[in-house]
Amino acid sequence: MAKLSFVFGSMNSAKSARLLATNHCYLEKGMKPLIVKSTIDVRNGRYNHGEWGKTTSRAIPQGAECLFLESGRFNEMERFVDLIYTDVILVDEAQFLMKDDVWYLSDVVDEYDLAVVSYGLKTNAEGELFEGSSALLAMADELEECRGICKCGRRATHHIRMSGGVGLVGEAGIESEDVKYESVCRRCFKEFFRK
C-alpha cells in the first residue's frame, strides 16, 4: 500500500542527499522514480513551470534530473509525465509546496497507489512552519526526521540566517553567496533571538 511520507530536518541534515540516494536505489532496480521540485528553489538555477533541470545536494553535487513545477500548480504534473509509468514520486524542497499541492500528492497516493516521499524543512529561519510543511505534517502517513548537528553538539532542529557573520531576521531569503544558514538546536535558536 502506497504512502505519503514527509522526511524533514534542519538545513544541512542531508535531506536532498537522502532523496538522491533513494532515487539511485530505484534506478538500480530498473524502476522509474520521478523527482519534482518547486520553481521557488533557485539554488540549482532558475526553471520555469514544466521545465526539466537538476536537483543536487552538497554531498552529491552531480544531482539528478528533476521536473520543476510552480507551487500551487503541482496538480498539472500529469501534463508533463505519465504517472502510470512512474514507480515513486520524490519531492525535493517540499516546504515550498502549497496546501493544495499536498492534497494533490495525497490524491496521487490514494488514486494511483503510488508512493510519494517529500523531503524538506519543517520551519523557516524564524521558527514558523512553512505552508507545505504544515500541510505535510497534517496529511502524511509517515513522518521521519533527518538529524543535523548544532555547533554546540546537540541535535539541530532549527536554522538561522547569517550574512557576514551577523544574524538576519525578517523576511526569509534564499541561500546565496551573501546569505548562509546555520543549523542550530532549539536552545541556540532561542538564544539567537533573545540577543
PDB file of C-alpha atoms in Angstrom:
ATOM      1  CA  MET A   1       0.000   0.000   0.000  1.00  0.00           C
ATOM      2  CA  ALA A   2       1.469   3.358  -1.084  1.00  0.00           C
ATOM      3  CA  LYS A   3       2.064   6.130   1.443  1.00  0.00           C
ATOM      4  CA  LEU A   4       2.632   9.853   1.579  1.00  0.00           C
ATOM      5  CA  SER A   5       5.816  10.404   3.574  1.00  0.00           C
ATOM      6  CA  PHE A   6       7.477  13.562   4.854  1.00  0.00           C
ATOM      7  CA  VAL A   7      11.191  13.465   5.679  1.00  0.00           C
ATOM      8  CA  PHE A   8      12.078  16.727   7.405  1.00  0.00           C
ATOM      9  CA  GLY A   9      15.038  18.277   9.149  1.00  0.00           C
ATOM     10  CA  SER A  10      17.087  21.418   9.601  1.00  0.00           C
ATOM     11  CA  MET A  11      19.407  22.801   6.963  1.00  0.00           C
ATOM     12  CA  ASN A  12      22.428  20.567   6.302  1.00  0.00           C
ATOM     13  CA  SER A  13      20.769  17.416   7.647  1.00  0.00           C
ATOM     14  CA  ALA A  14      21.217  15.586   4.292  1.00  0.00           C
ATOM     15  CA  LYS A  15      17.578  15.656   3.170  1.00  0.00           C
ATOM     16  CA  SER A  16      18.393  16.168  -0.521  1.00  0.00           C
ATOM     17  CA  ALA A  17      21.269  13.680  -0.284  1.00  0.00           C
ATOM     18  CA  ARG A  18      18.800  11.088   1.009  1.00  0.00           C
ATOM     19  CA  LEU A  19      16.397  11.917  -1.818  1.00  0.00           C
ATOM     20  CA  LEU A  20      19.179  11.427  -4.373  1.00  0.00           C
ATOM     21  CA  ALA A  21      20.258   8.156  -2.724  1.00  0.00           C
ATOM     22  CA  THR A  22      16.655   6.911  -2.840  1.00  0.00           C
ATOM     23  CA  ASN A  23      16.441   7.923  -6.496  1.00  0.00           C
ATOM     24  CA  HIS A  24      19.643   5.973  -7.192  1.00  0.00           C
ATOM     25  CA  CYS A  25      18.280   2.856  -5.455  1.00  0.00           C
ATOM     26  CA  TYR A  26      15.141   2.878  -7.609  1.00  0.00           C
ATOM     27  CA  LEU A  27      17.171   3.384 -10.797  1.00  0.00           C
ATOM     28  CA  GLU A  28      19.496   0.492  -9.870  1.00  0.00           C
ATOM     29  CA  LYS A  29      16.443  -1.789  -9.659  1.00  0.00           C
ATOM     30  CA  GLY A  30      15.335  -0.744 -13.154  1.00  0.00           C
ATOM     31  CA  MET A  31      12.457   1.292 -11.767  1.00  0.00           C
ATOM     32  CA  LYS A  32      11.303   4.796 -12.731  1.00  0.00           C
ATOM     33  CA  PRO A  33      11.439   7.389  -9.960  1.00  0.00           C
ATOM     34  CA  LEU A  34      10.250  10.936 -10.645  1.00  0.00           C
ATOM     35  CA  ILE A  35      11.852  13.868  -8.821  1.00  0.00           C
ATOM     36  CA  VAL A  36       9.789  17.063  -8.661  1.00  0.00           C
ATOM     37  CA  LYS A  37      10.633  20.413  -7.120  1.00  0.00           C
ATOM     38  CA  SER A  38       9.133  23.889  -6.849  1.00  0.00           C
ATOM     39  CA  THR A  39      10.394  26.637  -9.132  1.00  0.00           C
ATOM     40  CA  ILE A  40      10.731  28.775  -5.960  1.00  0.00           C
ATOM     41  CA  ASP A  41      14.004  26.997  -5.184  1.00  0.00           C
ATOM     42  CA  VAL A  42      16.670  28.571  -7.396  1.00  0.00           C
ATOM     43  CA  ARG A  43      19.774  27.066  -5.764  1.00  0.00           C
ATOM     44  CA  ASN A  44      20.372  24.907  -8.876  1.00  0.00           C
ATOM     45  CA  GLY A  45      19.286  27.593 -11.353  1.00  0.00           C
ATOM     46  CA  ARG A  46      16.017  29.189 -12.403  1.00  0.00           C
ATOM     47  CA  TYR A  47      13.490  26.925 -14.078  1.00  0.00           C
ATOM     48  CA  ASN A  48      10.021  27.528 -15.499  1.00  0.00           C
ATOM     49  CA  HIS A  49       6.882  25.527 -14.776  1.00  0.00           C
ATOM     50  CA  GLY A  50       7.146  22.169 -16.534  1.00  0.00           C
ATOM     51  CA  GLU A  51      10.847  22.535 -17.309  1.00  0.00           C
ATOM     52  CA  TRP A  52      13.359  19.759 -16.616  1.00  0.00           C
ATOM     53  CA  GLY A  53      16.557  20.551 -14.780  1.00  0.00           C
ATOM     54  CA  LYS A  54      18.767  19.211 -11.998  1.00  0.00           C
ATOM     55  CA  THR A  55      18.449  18.974  -8.268  1.00  0.00           C
ATOM     56  CA  THR A  56      21.608  18.489  -6.225  1.00  0.00           C
ATOM     57  CA  SER A  57      22.851  18.316  -2.665  1.00  0.00           C
ATOM     58  CA  ARG A  58      26.063  19.460  -1.063  1.00  0.00           C
ATOM     59  CA  ALA A  59      27.027  15.806  -0.616  1.00  0.00           C
ATOM     60  CA  ILE A  60      26.001  14.728  -4.143  1.00  0.00           C
ATOM     61  CA  PRO A  61      26.702  17.728  -6.403  1.00  0.00           C
ATOM     62  CA  GLN A  62      26.156  15.822  -9.674  1.00  0.00           C
ATOM     63  CA  GLY A  63      22.472  15.545  -8.702  1.00  0.00           C
ATOM     64  CA  ALA A  64      19.697  14.043 -10.802  1.00  0.00           C
ATOM     65  CA  GLU A  65      17.110  15.066 -13.375  1.00  0.00           C
ATOM     66  CA  CYS A  66      14.137  16.856 -11.895  1.00  0.00           C
ATOM     67  CA  LEU A  67      10.804  18.266 -13.085  1.00  0.00           C
ATOM     68  CA  PHE A  68      10.223  21.821 -11.851  1.00  0.00           C
ATOM     69  CA  LEU A  69       6.665  22.930 -11.123  1.00  0.00           C
ATOM     70  CA  GLU A  70       5.267  26.169  -9.763  1.00  0.00           C
ATOM     71  CA  SER A  71       3.986  25.970  -6.217  1.00  0.00           C
ATOM     72  CA  GLY A  72       0.208  25.805  -6.314  1.00  0.00           C
ATOM     73  CA  ARG A  73       0.309  24.049  -9.710  1.00  0.00           C
ATOM     74  CA  PHE A  74       1.561  20.563  -8.834  1.00  0.00           C
ATOM     75  CA  ASN A  75      -1.865  19.281  -9.940  1.00  0.00           C
ATOM     76  CA  GLU A  76      -0.615  19.924 -13.508  1.00  0.00           C
ATOM     77  CA  MET A  77       2.161  17.330 -13.115  1.00  0.00           C
ATOM     78  CA  GLU A  78       0.351  14.886 -15.392  1.00  0.00           C
ATOM     79  CA  ARG A  79       0.695  17.336 -18.307  1.00  0.00           C
ATOM     80  CA  PHE A  80       4.433  16.606 -18.248  1.00  0.00           C
ATOM     81  CA  VAL A  81       4.706  12.958 -17.136  1.00  0.00           C
ATOM     82  CA  ASP A  82       2.607   9.814 -17.342  1.00  0.00           C
ATOM     83  CA  LEU A  83       2.196   8.634 -13.761  1.00  0.00           C
ATOM     84  CA  ILE A  84       1.253   5.148 -14.994  1.00  0.00           C
ATOM     85  CA  TYR A  85       4.948   4.594 -15.780  1.00  0.00           C
ATOM     86  CA  THR A  86       6.242   6.085 -12.520  1.00  0.00           C
ATOM     87  CA  ASP A  87       7.207   3.913  -9.542  1.00  0.00           C
ATOM     88  CA  VAL A  88       7.669   6.641  -6.922  1.00  0.00           C
ATOM     89  CA  ILE A  89       7.497  10.440  -6.715  1.00  0.00           C
ATOM     90  CA  LEU A  90      10.282  12.134  -4.768  1.00  0.00           C
ATOM     91  CA  VAL A  91       9.624  15.771  -3.830  1.00  0.00           C
ATOM     92  CA  ASP A  92      12.652  17.940  -3.064  1.00  0.00           C
ATOM     93  CA  GLU A  93      12.347  21.150  -1.000  1.00  0.00           C
ATOM     94  CA  ALA A  94       8.792  20.189  -0.003  1.00  0.00           C
ATOM     95  CA  GLN A  95       8.476  23.201   2.302  1.00  0.00           C
ATOM     96  CA  PHE A  96       7.748  25.269  -0.826  1.00  0.00           C
ATOM     97  CA  LEU A  97       4.576  23.306  -1.619  1.00  0.00           C
ATOM     98  CA  MET A  98       1.183  24.917  -1.124  1.00  0.00           C
ATOM     99  CA  LYS A  99      -1.576  23.159   0.810  1.00  0.00           C
ATOM    100  CA  ASP A 100      -3.348  22.327  -2.497  1.00  0.00           C
ATOM    101  CA  ASP A 101      -0.143  20.683  -3.777  1.00  0.00           C
ATOM    102  CA  VAL A 102      -0.023  18.414  -0.729  1.00  0.00           C
ATOM    103  CA  TRP A 103      -3.685  17.498  -1.191  1.00  0.00           C
ATOM    104  CA  TYR A 104      -2.980  16.687  -4.860  1.00  0.00           C
ATOM    105  CA  LEU A 105       0.004  14.494  -3.892  1.00  0.00           C
ATOM    106  CA  SER A 106      -2.168  12.678  -1.364  1.00  0.00           C
ATOM    107  CA  ASP A 107      -4.690  12.085  -4.194  1.00  0.00           C
ATOM    108  CA  VAL A 108      -1.866  10.564  -6.269  1.00  0.00           C
ATOM    109  CA  VAL A 109      -1.113   8.175  -3.396  1.00  0.00           C
ATOM    110  CA  ASP A 110      -4.773   7.276  -2.869  1.00  0.00           C
ATOM    111  CA  GLU A 111      -5.891   7.046  -6.511  1.00  0.00           C
ATOM    112  CA  TYR A 112      -2.769   5.680  -8.237  1.00  0.00           C
ATOM    113  CA  ASP A 113      -1.430   3.683  -5.270  1.00  0.00           C
ATOM    114  CA  LEU A 114       1.844   5.498  -5.959  1.00  0.00           C
ATOM    115  CA  ALA A 115       4.252   6.318  -3.121  1.00  0.00           C
ATOM    116  CA  VAL A 116       5.197   9.963  -2.633  1.00  0.00           C
ATOM    117  CA  VAL A 117       8.204  10.797  -0.458  1.00  0.00           C
ATOM    118  CA  SER A 118       8.671  14.503   0.309  1.00  0.00           C
ATOM    119  CA  TYR A 119      11.877  15.979   1.718  1.00  0.00           C
ATOM    120  CA  GLY A 120      12.090  19.453   3.217  1.00  0.00           C
ATOM    121  CA  LEU A 121      12.442  21.879   6.051  1.00  0.00           C
ATOM    122  CA  LYS A 122       9.827  21.938   8.781  1.00  0.00           C
ATOM    123  CA  THR A 123      10.274  25.587   9.784  1.00  0.00           C
ATOM    124  CA  ASN A 124      11.697  28.789   8.342  1.00  0.00           C
ATOM    125  CA  ALA A 125      14.530  30.830   9.870  1.00  0.00           C
ATOM    126  CA  GLU A 126      12.040  32.483  12.250  1.00  0.00           C
ATOM    127  CA  GLY A 127      10.885  29.095  13.605  1.00  0.00           C
ATOM    128  CA  GLU A 128       7.491  29.177  11.864  1.00  0.00           C
ATOM    129  CA  LEU A 129       6.045  26.306   9.851  1.00  0.00           C
ATOM    130  CA  PHE A 130       6.138  26.600   6.079  1.00  0.00           C
ATOM    131  CA  GLU A 131       2.718  26.127   4.447  1.00  0.00           C
ATOM    132  CA  GLY A 132       3.842  22.966   2.657  1.00  0.00           C
ATOM    133  CA  SER A 133       5.432  21.519   5.774  1.00  0.00           C
ATOM    134  CA  SER A 134       2.345  22.268   7.841  1.00  0.00           C
ATOM    135  CA  ALA A 135       0.126  20.500   5.303  1.00  0.00           C
ATOM    136  CA  LEU A 136       2.511  17.528   5.117  1.00  0.00           C
ATOM    137  CA  LEU A 137       2.648  17.204   8.904  1.00  0.00           C
ATOM    138  CA  ALA A 138      -1.149  17.048   8.865  1.00  0.00           C
ATOM    139  CA  MET A 139      -1.600  14.731   5.838  1.00  0.00           C
ATOM    140  CA  ALA A 140       1.421  12.412   5.717  1.00  0.00           C
ATOM    141  CA  ASP A 141       1.111   8.726   6.554  1.00  0.00           C
ATOM    142  CA  GLU A 142       4.724   8.661   7.736  1.00  0.00           C
ATOM    143  CA  LEU A 143       6.976  11.300   9.283  1.00  0.00           C
ATOM    144  CA  GLU A 144      10.734  10.927   9.604  1.00  0.00           C
ATOM    145  CA  GLU A 145      13.293  13.376  10.919  1.00  0.00           C
ATOM    146  CA  CYS A 146      16.760  13.806   9.415  1.00  0.00           C
ATOM    147  CA  ARG A 147      19.183  14.616  12.186  1.00  0.00           C
ATOM    148  CA  GLY A 148      21.529  17.574  11.885  1.00  0.00           C
ATOM    149  CA  ILE A 149      24.092  18.744  14.434  1.00  0.00           C
ATOM    150  CA  CYS A 150      24.314  22.133  16.142  1.00  0.00           C
ATOM    151  CA  LYS A 151      27.639  23.876  16.784  1.00  0.00           C
ATOM    152  CA  CYS A 152      27.127  23.043  20.489  1.00  0.00           C
ATOM    153  CA  GLY A 153      26.865  19.318  19.699  1.00  0.00           C
ATOM    154  CA  ARG A 154      23.129  18.948  20.293  1.00  0.00           C
ATOM    155  CA  ARG A 155      20.654  17.792  17.673  1.00  0.00           C
ATOM    156  CA  ALA A 156      19.894  20.628  15.224  1.00  0.00           C
ATOM    157  CA  THR A 157      16.171  21.268  14.921  1.00  0.00           C
ATOM    158  CA  HIS A 158      16.179  24.834  13.576  1.00  0.00           C
ATOM    159  CA  HIS A 159      18.324  27.136  11.466  1.00  0.00           C
ATOM    160  CA  ILE A 160      19.272  30.791  11.499  1.00  0.00           C
ATOM    161  CA  ARG A 161      20.072  33.042   8.548  1.00  0.00           C
ATOM    162  CA  MET A 162      23.501  34.704   8.540  1.00  0.00           C
ATOM    163  CA  SER A 163      25.291  37.273   6.394  1.00  0.00           C
ATOM    164  CA  GLY A 164      28.895  38.240   7.076  1.00  0.00           C
ATOM    165  CA  GLY A 165      28.774  36.535  10.462  1.00  0.00           C
ATOM    166  CA  VAL A 166      25.742  38.594  11.509  1.00  0.00           C
ATOM    167  CA  GLY A 167      22.344  37.012  12.070  1.00  0.00           C
ATOM    168  CA  LEU A 168      19.457  38.183   9.893  1.00  0.00           C
ATOM    169  CA  VAL A 169      15.833  38.334  10.959  1.00  0.00           C
ATOM    170  CA  GLY A 170      12.788  39.268   8.936  1.00  0.00           C
ATOM    171  CA  GLU A 171      11.684  38.133   5.516  1.00  0.00           C
ATOM    172  CA  ALA A 172      13.207  34.802   4.526  1.00  0.00           C
ATOM    173  CA  GLY A 173      15.859  34.876   1.830  1.00  0.00           C
ATOM    174  CA  ILE A 174      17.206  32.172  -0.408  1.00  0.00           C
ATOM    175  CA  GLU A 175      20.675  30.870   0.334  1.00  0.00           C
ATOM    176  CA  SER A 176      23.290  32.694  -1.754  1.00  0.00           C
ATOM    177  CA  GLU A 177      26.911  33.832  -1.578  1.00  0.00           C
ATOM    178  CA  ASP A 178      25.855  36.584   0.828  1.00  0.00           C
ATOM    179  CA  VAL A 179      23.271  34.617   2.843  1.00  0.00           C
ATOM    180  CA  LYS A 180      24.089  31.378   4.627  1.00  0.00           C
ATOM    181  CA  TYR A 181      22.084  29.248   7.010  1.00  0.00           C
ATOM    182  CA  GLU A 182      23.445  27.696  10.164  1.00  0.00           C
ATOM    183  CA  SER A 183      21.791  24.641  11.704  1.00  0.00           C
ATOM    184  CA  VAL A 184      21.188  25.049  15.422  1.00  0.00           C
ATOM    185  CA  CYS A 185      19.450  23.308  18.317  1.00  0.00           C
ATOM    186  CA  ARG A 186      16.340  24.814  19.899  1.00  0.00           C
ATOM    187  CA  ARG A 187      18.368  26.285  22.766  1.00  0.00           C
ATOM    188  CA  CYS A 188      20.849  28.082  20.458  1.00  0.00           C
ATOM    189  CA  PHE A 189      17.936  29.200  18.256  1.00  0.00           C
ATOM    190  CA  LYS A 190      16.180  30.829  21.216  1.00  0.00           C
ATOM    191  CA  GLU A 191      19.435  32.419  22.424  1.00  0.00           C
ATOM    192  CA  PHE A 192      19.934  33.953  18.969  1.00  0.00           C
ATOM    193  CA  PHE A 193      16.514  35.607  19.046  1.00  0.00           C
ATOM    194  CA  ARG A 194      16.878  36.804  22.651  1.00  0.00           C
ATOM    195  CA  LYS A 195      20.037  38.811  21.896  1.00  0.00           C
TER     196      LYS A 195
END
